mmCIF file of N, CA and C in Angstrom:
data_model
loop_
_atom_site.group_PDB
_atom_site.id
_atom_site.type_symbol
_atom_site.label_atom_id
_atom_site.label_comp_id
_atom_site.label_asym_id
_atom_site.label_seq_id
_atom_site.Cartn_x
_atom_site.Cartn_y
_atom_site.Cartn_z
ATOM 1 N N GLN A 30 17.896 -1.033 7.045
ATOM 2 C CA GLN A 30 17.235 -2.073 6.264
ATOM 3 C C GLN A 30 15.949 -1.531 5.672
ATOM 4 N N VAL A 31 15.665 -1.936 4.435
ATOM 5 C CA VAL A 31 14.467 -1.495 3.738
ATOM 6 C C VAL A 31 13.437 -2.614 3.757
ATOM 7 N N GLN A 32 12.187 -2.254 4.031
ATOM 8 C CA GLN A 32 11.090 -3.207 3.950
ATOM 9 C C GLN A 32 10.429 -3.054 2.585
ATOM 10 N N LEU A 33 10.167 -4.179 1.942
ATOM 11 C CA LEU A 33 9.606 -4.183 0.598
ATOM 12 C C LEU A 33 8.332 -5.006 0.590
ATOM 13 N N VAL A 34 7.279 -4.449 -0.007
ATOM 14 C CA VAL A 34 6.006 -5.156 -0.097
ATOM 15 C C VAL A 34 5.547 -5.156 -1.539
ATOM 16 N N GLU A 35 5.472 -6.345 -2.125
ATOM 17 C CA GLU A 35 5.030 -6.479 -3.514
ATOM 18 C C GLU A 35 3.521 -6.693 -3.578
ATOM 19 N N SER A 36 2.965 -6.333 -4.712
ATOM 20 C CA SER A 36 1.559 -6.600 -4.980
ATOM 21 C C SER A 36 1.357 -6.649 -6.487
ATOM 22 N N GLY A 37 0.208 -7.154 -6.895
ATOM 23 C CA GLY A 37 -0.145 -7.133 -8.304
ATOM 24 C C GLY A 37 -0.047 -8.455 -9.034
ATOM 25 N N GLY A 38 0.429 -9.479 -8.356
ATOM 26 C CA GLY A 38 0.502 -10.773 -9.017
ATOM 27 C C GLY A 38 -0.871 -11.377 -9.235
ATOM 28 N N GLY A 39 -0.910 -12.475 -9.960
ATOM 29 C CA GLY A 39 -2.180 -13.139 -10.193
ATOM 30 C C GLY A 39 -2.105 -14.126 -11.324
ATOM 31 N N LEU A 40 -3.282 -14.557 -11.780
ATOM 32 C CA LEU A 40 -3.401 -15.518 -12.865
ATOM 33 C C LEU A 40 -3.839 -14.789 -14.121
ATOM 34 N N VAL A 41 -3.147 -15.036 -15.214
ATOM 35 C CA VAL A 41 -3.464 -14.374 -16.477
ATOM 36 C C VAL A 41 -3.251 -15.366 -17.614
ATOM 37 N N GLN A 42 -3.987 -15.192 -18.687
ATOM 38 C CA GLN A 42 -3.798 -16.045 -19.850
ATOM 39 C C GLN A 42 -2.580 -15.592 -20.654
ATOM 40 N N ALA A 43 -2.026 -16.494 -21.385
ATOM 41 C CA ALA A 43 -0.898 -16.168 -22.259
ATOM 42 C C ALA A 43 -1.300 -15.030 -23.192
ATOM 43 N N GLY A 44 -0.380 -14.092 -23.356
ATOM 44 C CA GLY A 44 -0.662 -12.917 -24.162
ATOM 45 C C GLY A 44 -1.207 -11.753 -23.362
ATOM 46 N N GLY A 45 -1.577 -12.014 -22.126
ATOM 47 C CA GLY A 45 -2.125 -10.972 -21.270
ATOM 48 C C GLY A 45 -1.052 -10.127 -20.616
ATOM 49 N N SER A 46 -1.496 -9.266 -19.710
ATOM 50 C CA SER A 46 -0.570 -8.352 -19.049
ATOM 51 C C SER A 46 -0.882 -8.246 -17.564
ATOM 52 N N LEU A 47 0.130 -7.861 -16.811
ATOM 53 C CA LEU A 47 0.012 -7.601 -15.383
ATOM 54 C C LEU A 47 0.968 -6.486 -15.023
ATOM 55 N N ARG A 48 0.671 -5.792 -13.945
ATOM 56 C CA ARG A 48 1.604 -4.801 -13.422
ATOM 57 C C ARG A 48 1.863 -5.109 -11.955
ATOM 58 N N LEU A 49 3.122 -5.312 -11.651
ATOM 59 C CA LEU A 49 3.536 -5.540 -10.270
ATOM 60 C C LEU A 49 3.993 -4.223 -9.653
ATOM 61 N N SER A 50 3.752 -4.101 -8.366
ATOM 62 C CA SER A 50 4.202 -2.934 -7.617
ATOM 63 C C SER A 50 5.035 -3.398 -6.433
ATOM 64 N N CYS A 51 5.945 -2.531 -6.014
ATOM 65 C CA CYS A 51 6.770 -2.828 -4.850
ATOM 66 C C CYS A 51 6.987 -1.525 -4.093
ATOM 67 N N ALA A 52 6.422 -1.456 -2.905
ATOM 68 C CA ALA A 52 6.553 -0.264 -2.075
ATOM 69 C C ALA A 52 7.653 -0.466 -1.047
ATOM 70 N N ALA A 53 8.543 0.512 -0.963
ATOM 71 C CA ALA A 53 9.674 0.443 -0.039
ATOM 72 C C ALA A 53 9.459 1.383 1.136
ATOM 73 N N SER A 54 9.910 0.959 2.289
ATOM 74 C CA SER A 54 9.856 1.812 3.476
ATOM 75 C C SER A 54 11.076 1.547 4.333
ATOM 76 N N GLY A 55 11.383 2.512 5.191
ATOM 77 C CA GLY A 55 12.488 2.333 6.117
ATOM 78 C C GLY A 55 13.766 3.020 5.713
ATOM 79 N N ARG A 56 13.733 3.749 4.608
ATOM 80 C CA ARG A 56 14.922 4.468 4.156
ATOM 81 C C ARG A 56 14.466 5.805 3.595
ATOM 82 N N THR A 57 15.075 6.882 4.035
ATOM 83 C CA THR A 57 14.596 8.208 3.650
ATOM 84 C C THR A 57 15.055 8.631 2.257
ATOM 85 N N SER A 58 16.250 8.217 1.853
ATOM 86 C CA SER A 58 16.748 8.660 0.560
ATOM 87 C C SER A 58 16.297 7.718 -0.544
ATOM 88 N N ASN A 59 16.509 8.136 -1.794
ATOM 89 C CA ASN A 59 16.227 7.303 -2.955
ATOM 90 C C ASN A 59 17.510 6.909 -3.677
ATOM 91 N N ASN A 60 18.626 7.095 -3.024
ATOM 92 C CA ASN A 60 19.911 6.824 -3.660
ATOM 93 C C ASN A 60 20.298 5.357 -3.565
ATOM 94 N N TYR A 61 19.442 4.510 -4.075
ATOM 95 C CA TYR A 61 19.757 3.090 -4.123
ATOM 96 C C TYR A 61 19.060 2.476 -5.318
ATOM 97 N N ASP A 62 19.622 1.395 -5.774
ATOM 98 C CA ASP A 62 19.061 0.683 -6.915
ATOM 99 C C ASP A 62 17.953 -0.244 -6.447
ATOM 100 N N MET A 63 17.017 -0.512 -7.355
ATOM 101 C CA MET A 63 15.960 -1.472 -7.059
ATOM 102 C C MET A 63 15.762 -2.366 -8.268
ATOM 103 N N GLY A 64 15.171 -3.522 -8.020
ATOM 104 C CA GLY A 64 14.997 -4.426 -9.146
ATOM 105 C C GLY A 64 14.020 -5.545 -8.852
ATOM 106 N N TRP A 65 13.858 -6.375 -9.871
ATOM 107 C CA TRP A 65 12.968 -7.529 -9.787
ATOM 108 C C TRP A 65 13.726 -8.797 -10.164
ATOM 109 N N PHE A 66 13.432 -9.836 -9.431
ATOM 110 C CA PHE A 66 13.909 -11.169 -9.737
ATOM 111 C C PHE A 66 12.695 -12.089 -9.783
ATOM 112 N N ARG A 67 12.896 -13.300 -10.278
ATOM 113 C CA ARG A 67 11.818 -14.283 -10.251
ATOM 114 C C ARG A 67 12.391 -15.672 -10.052
ATOM 115 N N GLN A 68 11.538 -16.538 -9.524
ATOM 116 C CA GLN A 68 11.948 -17.919 -9.319
ATOM 117 C C GLN A 68 10.783 -18.827 -9.652
ATOM 118 N N ALA A 69 11.000 -19.663 -10.657
ATOM 119 C CA ALA A 69 10.007 -20.644 -11.064
ATOM 120 C C ALA A 69 10.213 -21.928 -10.263
ATOM 121 N N PRO A 70 9.179 -22.752 -10.145
ATOM 122 C CA PRO A 70 9.311 -24.006 -9.392
ATOM 123 C C PRO A 70 10.433 -24.868 -9.939
ATOM 124 N N GLY A 71 11.300 -25.310 -9.052
ATOM 125 C CA GLY A 71 12.384 -26.191 -9.455
ATOM 126 C C GLY A 71 13.541 -25.507 -10.151
ATOM 127 N N LYS A 72 13.496 -24.185 -10.227
ATOM 128 C CA LYS A 72 14.563 -23.449 -10.906
ATOM 129 C C LYS A 72 15.207 -22.452 -9.954
ATOM 130 N N GLU A 73 16.379 -21.987 -10.331
ATOM 131 C CA GLU A 73 17.067 -20.996 -9.530
ATOM 132 C C GLU A 73 16.445 -19.613 -9.754
ATOM 133 N N ARG A 74 16.632 -18.763 -8.768
ATOM 134 C CA ARG A 74 16.164 -17.391 -8.905
ATOM 135 C C ARG A 74 16.938 -16.719 -10.023
ATOM 136 N N GLU A 75 16.257 -15.894 -10.814
ATOM 137 C CA GLU A 75 16.923 -15.213 -11.918
ATOM 138 C C GLU A 75 16.578 -13.730 -11.929
ATOM 139 N N PHE A 76 17.485 -12.971 -12.471
ATOM 140 C CA PHE A 76 17.308 -11.529 -12.600
ATOM 141 C C PHE A 76 16.278 -11.237 -13.683
ATOM 142 N N VAL A 77 15.448 -10.205 -13.443
ATOM 143 C CA VAL A 77 14.458 -9.792 -14.430
ATOM 144 C C VAL A 77 14.749 -8.378 -14.930
ATOM 145 N N ALA A 78 14.815 -7.432 -14.007
ATOM 146 C CA ALA A 78 14.997 -6.033 -14.407
ATOM 147 C C ALA A 78 15.522 -5.241 -13.222
ATOM 148 N N ALA A 79 16.188 -4.124 -13.534
ATOM 149 C CA ALA A 79 16.713 -3.242 -12.495
ATOM 150 C C ALA A 79 16.528 -1.796 -12.888
ATOM 151 N N PHE A 80 16.363 -0.955 -11.880
ATOM 152 C CA PHE A 80 16.232 0.486 -12.070
ATOM 153 C C PHE A 80 17.251 1.131 -11.146
ATOM 154 N N ARG A 81 18.326 1.650 -11.731
ATOM 155 C CA ARG A 81 19.360 2.287 -10.927
ATOM 156 C C ARG A 81 18.853 3.588 -10.326
ATOM 157 N N TRP A 82 19.527 4.035 -9.255
ATOM 158 C CA TRP A 82 19.098 5.281 -8.606
ATOM 159 C C TRP A 82 19.215 6.464 -9.563
ATOM 160 N N ASN A 83 20.114 6.333 -10.581
ATOM 161 C CA ASN A 83 20.306 7.443 -11.527
ATOM 162 C C ASN A 83 19.364 7.370 -12.728
ATOM 163 N N GLY A 84 18.480 6.388 -12.737
ATOM 164 C CA GLY A 84 17.509 6.285 -13.810
ATOM 165 C C GLY A 84 17.825 5.267 -14.884
ATOM 166 N N ASN A 85 19.008 4.716 -14.885
ATOM 167 C CA ASN A 85 19.339 3.683 -15.873
ATOM 168 C C ASN A 85 18.562 2.402 -15.588
ATOM 169 N N THR A 86 18.148 1.739 -16.658
ATOM 170 C CA THR A 86 17.402 0.488 -16.513
ATOM 171 C C THR A 86 18.105 -0.651 -17.238
ATOM 172 N N TYR A 87 17.882 -1.842 -16.745
ATOM 173 C CA TYR A 87 18.501 -3.044 -17.293
ATOM 174 C C TYR A 87 17.454 -4.158 -17.297
ATOM 175 N N TYR A 88 17.556 -5.037 -18.299
ATOM 176 C CA TYR A 88 16.592 -6.122 -18.429
ATOM 177 C C TYR A 88 17.295 -7.425 -18.782
ATOM 178 N N ALA A 89 16.709 -8.509 -18.339
ATOM 179 C CA ALA A 89 17.143 -9.814 -18.806
ATOM 180 C C ALA A 89 16.718 -9.951 -20.268
ATOM 181 N N ASP A 90 17.507 -10.672 -21.039
ATOM 182 C CA ASP A 90 17.192 -10.837 -22.454
ATOM 183 C C ASP A 90 15.812 -11.459 -22.657
ATOM 184 N N SER A 91 15.416 -12.327 -21.753
ATOM 185 C CA SER A 91 14.156 -13.052 -21.911
ATOM 186 C C SER A 91 12.922 -12.152 -21.777
ATOM 187 N N VAL A 92 13.097 -10.961 -21.216
ATOM 188 C CA VAL A 92 11.929 -10.080 -21.014
ATOM 189 C C VAL A 92 12.031 -8.765 -21.783
ATOM 190 N N LYS A 93 13.155 -8.531 -22.440
ATOM 191 C CA LYS A 93 13.315 -7.285 -23.195
ATOM 192 C C LYS A 93 12.206 -7.132 -24.222
ATOM 193 N N GLY A 94 11.644 -5.929 -24.272
ATOM 194 C CA GLY A 94 10.578 -5.660 -25.220
ATOM 195 C C GLY A 94 9.204 -6.026 -24.714
ATOM 196 N N ARG A 95 9.134 -6.773 -23.617
ATOM 197 C CA ARG A 95 7.839 -7.165 -23.051
ATOM 198 C C ARG A 95 7.620 -6.589 -21.661
ATOM 199 N N PHE A 96 8.679 -6.443 -20.883
ATOM 200 C CA PHE A 96 8.574 -5.924 -19.521
ATOM 201 C C PHE A 96 9.175 -4.525 -19.470
ATOM 202 N N THR A 97 8.576 -3.686 -18.636
ATOM 203 C CA THR A 97 9.086 -2.336 -18.419
ATOM 204 C C THR A 97 9.140 -2.049 -16.932
ATOM 205 N N ILE A 98 10.307 -1.665 -16.463
ATOM 206 C CA ILE A 98 10.451 -1.294 -15.061
ATOM 207 C C ILE A 98 10.388 0.220 -14.953
ATOM 208 N N SER A 99 9.699 0.696 -13.942
ATOM 209 C CA SER A 99 9.602 2.132 -13.716
ATOM 210 C C SER A 99 9.655 2.399 -12.216
ATOM 211 N N ARG A 100 9.813 3.674 -11.895
ATOM 212 C CA ARG A 100 10.010 4.007 -10.475
ATOM 213 C C ARG A 100 9.369 5.348 -10.177
ATOM 214 N N ASP A 101 8.669 5.406 -9.060
ATOM 215 C CA ASP A 101 8.100 6.643 -8.560
ATOM 216 C C ASP A 101 8.877 6.980 -7.293
ATOM 217 N N TYR A 102 9.792 7.950 -7.411
ATOM 218 C CA TYR A 102 10.648 8.282 -6.276
ATOM 219 C C TYR A 102 9.851 8.844 -5.115
ATOM 220 N N ALA A 103 8.832 9.622 -5.407
ATOM 221 C CA ALA A 103 8.033 10.229 -4.342
ATOM 222 C C ALA A 103 7.300 9.169 -3.527
ATOM 223 N N LYS A 104 6.814 8.143 -4.202
ATOM 224 C CA LYS A 104 6.088 7.073 -3.519
ATOM 225 C C LYS A 104 7.003 5.952 -3.059
ATOM 226 N N LYS A 105 8.301 6.059 -3.415
ATOM 227 C CA LYS A 105 9.265 5.002 -3.080
ATOM 228 C C LYS A 105 8.741 3.642 -3.551
ATOM 229 N N THR A 106 8.286 3.631 -4.760
ATOM 230 C CA THR A 106 7.666 2.432 -5.337
ATOM 231 C C THR A 106 8.255 2.158 -6.716
ATOM 232 N N ILE A 107 8.497 0.890 -6.994
ATOM 233 C CA ILE A 107 8.853 0.514 -8.351
ATOM 234 C C ILE A 107 7.753 -0.371 -8.917
ATOM 235 N N TYR A 108 7.693 -0.399 -10.240
ATOM 236 C CA TYR A 108 6.668 -1.152 -10.928
ATOM 237 C C TYR A 108 7.325 -2.045 -11.984
ATOM 238 N N LEU A 109 6.639 -3.103 -12.309
ATOM 239 C CA LEU A 109 7.050 -3.948 -13.414
ATOM 240 C C LEU A 109 5.820 -4.191 -14.279
ATOM 241 N N GLN A 110 5.769 -3.496 -15.400
ATOM 242 C CA GLN A 110 4.684 -3.689 -16.345
ATOM 243 C C GLN A 110 5.060 -4.842 -17.264
ATOM 244 N N MET A 111 4.216 -5.853 -17.290
ATOM 245 C CA MET A 111 4.500 -7.048 -18.078
ATOM 246 C C MET A 111 3.415 -7.225 -19.127
ATOM 247 N N ILE A 112 3.802 -7.316 -20.379
ATOM 248 C CA ILE A 112 2.857 -7.548 -21.465
ATOM 249 C C ILE A 112 3.283 -8.790 -22.237
ATOM 250 N N SER A 113 2.401 -9.256 -23.099
ATOM 251 C CA SER A 113 2.684 -10.440 -23.919
ATOM 252 C C SER A 113 3.231 -11.575 -23.061
ATOM 253 N N LEU A 114 2.569 -11.814 -21.956
ATOM 254 C CA LEU A 114 3.062 -12.816 -21.020
ATOM 255 C C LEU A 114 3.007 -14.215 -21.615
ATOM 256 N N LYS A 115 3.977 -15.022 -21.220
ATOM 257 C CA LYS A 115 4.117 -16.387 -21.697
ATOM 258 C C LYS A 115 4.045 -17.343 -20.505
ATOM 259 N N PRO A 116 3.659 -18.584 -20.742
ATOM 260 C CA PRO A 116 3.648 -19.547 -19.636
ATOM 261 C C PRO A 116 4.993 -19.637 -18.913
ATOM 262 N N GLU A 117 6.077 -19.461 -19.649
ATOM 263 C CA GLU A 117 7.397 -19.537 -19.014
ATOM 264 C C GLU A 117 7.714 -18.342 -18.125
ATOM 265 N N ASP A 118 6.836 -17.342 -18.104
ATOM 266 C CA ASP A 118 6.999 -16.228 -17.166
ATOM 267 C C ASP A 118 6.420 -16.572 -15.789
ATOM 268 N N THR A 119 5.760 -17.711 -15.687
ATOM 269 C CA THR A 119 5.200 -18.140 -14.413
ATOM 270 C C THR A 119 6.298 -18.308 -13.375
ATOM 271 N N ALA A 120 6.134 -17.611 -12.249
ATOM 272 C CA ALA A 120 7.160 -17.637 -11.201
ATOM 273 C C ALA A 120 6.677 -16.795 -10.025
ATOM 274 N N VAL A 121 7.406 -16.889 -8.939
ATOM 275 C CA VAL A 121 7.253 -15.930 -7.856
ATOM 276 C C VAL A 121 8.198 -14.776 -8.167
ATOM 277 N N TYR A 122 7.673 -13.565 -8.173
ATOM 278 C CA TYR A 122 8.460 -12.381 -8.488
ATOM 279 C C TYR A 122 8.814 -11.660 -7.184
ATOM 280 N N TYR A 123 10.105 -11.355 -7.065
ATOM 281 C CA TYR A 123 10.616 -10.717 -5.870
ATOM 282 C C TYR A 123 11.170 -9.330 -6.191
ATOM 283 N N CYS A 124 10.823 -8.393 -5.364
ATOM 284 C CA CYS A 124 11.394 -7.063 -5.427
ATOM 285 C C CYS A 124 12.648 -7.043 -4.551
ATOM 286 N N ALA A 125 13.614 -6.214 -4.910
ATOM 287 C CA ALA A 125 14.858 -6.192 -4.147
ATOM 288 C C ALA A 125 15.528 -4.832 -4.236
ATOM 289 N N THR A 126 16.336 -4.540 -3.251
ATOM 290 C CA THR A 126 17.193 -3.351 -3.313
ATOM 291 C C THR A 126 18.619 -3.780 -3.612
ATOM 292 N N GLU A 127 19.368 -2.861 -4.209
ATOM 293 C CA GLU A 127 20.759 -3.118 -4.588
ATOM 294 C C GLU A 127 20.914 -4.461 -5.314
ATOM 295 N N PRO A 128 20.158 -4.681 -6.358
ATOM 296 C CA PRO A 128 20.236 -5.955 -7.064
ATOM 297 C C PRO A 128 21.593 -6.169 -7.714
ATOM 298 N N ARG A 129 22.043 -7.405 -7.743
ATOM 299 C CA ARG A 129 23.263 -7.793 -8.425
ATOM 300 C C ARG A 129 22.922 -8.935 -9.378
ATOM 301 N N TRP A 130 23.443 -8.865 -10.563
ATOM 302 C CA TRP A 130 23.176 -9.906 -11.542
ATOM 303 C C TRP A 130 24.414 -10.129 -12.387
ATOM 304 N N GLY A 131 24.342 -11.084 -13.264
ATOM 305 C CA GLY A 131 25.512 -11.448 -14.041
ATOM 306 C C GLY A 131 26.217 -12.619 -13.375
ATOM 307 N N LEU A 132 27.470 -12.435 -13.043
ATOM 308 C CA LEU A 132 28.227 -13.525 -12.435
ATOM 309 C C LEU A 132 27.730 -13.845 -11.031
ATOM 310 N N THR A 133 27.316 -12.812 -10.327
ATOM 311 C CA THR A 133 26.832 -12.999 -8.951
ATOM 312 C C THR A 133 25.422 -12.463 -8.834
ATOM 313 N N LEU A 134 24.529 -13.306 -8.366
ATOM 314 C CA LEU A 134 23.130 -12.927 -8.210
ATOM 315 C C LEU A 134 22.865 -12.653 -6.742
ATOM 316 N N GLY A 135 22.207 -11.525 -6.469
ATOM 317 C CA GLY A 135 21.888 -11.248 -5.077
ATOM 318 C C GLY A 135 21.266 -9.882 -4.915
ATOM 319 N N ALA A 136 21.019 -9.509 -3.678
ATOM 320 C CA ALA A 136 20.430 -8.212 -3.358
ATOM 321 C C ALA A 136 20.629 -7.943 -1.881
ATOM 322 N N GLN A 137 20.411 -6.700 -1.514
ATOM 323 C CA GLN A 137 20.559 -6.327 -0.110
ATOM 324 C C GLN A 137 19.292 -6.649 0.676
ATOM 325 N N ASP A 138 18.134 -6.286 0.153
ATOM 326 C CA ASP A 138 16.862 -6.537 0.819
ATOM 327 C C ASP A 138 15.917 -7.210 -0.173
ATOM 328 N N TRP A 139 15.074 -8.086 0.345
ATOM 329 C CA TRP A 139 14.123 -8.811 -0.500
ATOM 330 C C TRP A 139 12.695 -8.622 0.002
ATOM 331 N N GLY A 140 11.754 -8.576 -0.936
ATOM 332 C CA GLY A 140 10.362 -8.627 -0.569
ATOM 333 C C GLY A 140 9.936 -10.068 -0.354
ATOM 334 N N GLN A 141 8.667 -10.236 -0.010
ATOM 335 C CA GLN A 141 8.166 -11.577 0.288
ATOM 336 C C GLN A 141 7.787 -12.352 -0.972
ATOM 337 N N GLY A 142 7.670 -11.651 -2.077
ATOM 338 C CA GLY A 142 7.345 -12.295 -3.345
ATOM 339 C C GLY A 142 5.868 -12.245 -3.669
ATOM 340 N N THR A 143 5.562 -12.226 -4.951
ATOM 341 C CA THR A 143 4.182 -12.271 -5.423
ATOM 342 C C THR A 143 4.107 -13.251 -6.589
ATOM 343 N N GLN A 144 3.103 -14.098 -6.571
ATOM 344 C CA GLN A 144 2.991 -15.159 -7.575
ATOM 345 C C GLN A 144 2.382 -14.629 -8.860
ATOM 346 N N VAL A 145 3.018 -14.962 -9.965
ATOM 347 C CA VAL A 145 2.485 -14.686 -11.296
ATOM 348 C C VAL A 145 2.328 -16.030 -11.997
ATOM 349 N N THR A 146 1.128 -16.316 -12.449
ATOM 350 C CA THR A 146 0.857 -17.565 -13.154
ATOM 351 C C THR A 146 0.253 -17.239 -14.508
ATOM 352 N N VAL A 147 0.888 -17.745 -15.564
ATOM 353 C CA VAL A 147 0.423 -17.505 -16.925
ATOM 354 C C VAL A 147 -0.058 -18.834 -17.493
ATOM 355 N N SER A 148 -1.328 -18.898 -17.819
ATOM 356 C CA SER A 148 -1.889 -20.139 -18.354
ATOM 357 C C SER A 148 -1.829 -20.132 -19.875
ATOM 358 N N SER A 149 -1.668 -21.330 -20.417
ATOM 359 C CA SER A 149 -1.551 -21.439 -21.886
ATOM 360 C C SER A 149 -2.906 -21.629 -22.539
#
């Protein structure tokens, strides 16, 4: 099992930017996928972005062009750089391993979540 600790959330005005970090521990190899999900109040959790172990990246349509996922294999950390933030990006953001999206949403391990609030 992998332990995930997110950081970097906070309050930002619309149009601003934030960078989330997620540090993983408990697994020696880097041969696993990682990703980000988010859940807004009263809504279901949704996929945001993924970084495959081979370097391929995937994004939800709602964040394409504004969010960038990256990964530091040496630090076992992934990042989510968010720019041009909108009030509708307000949510708790969760880091995860082996993310699944599309027809089935899920992951193998989840972080505790970090709150992102975008004010209008």
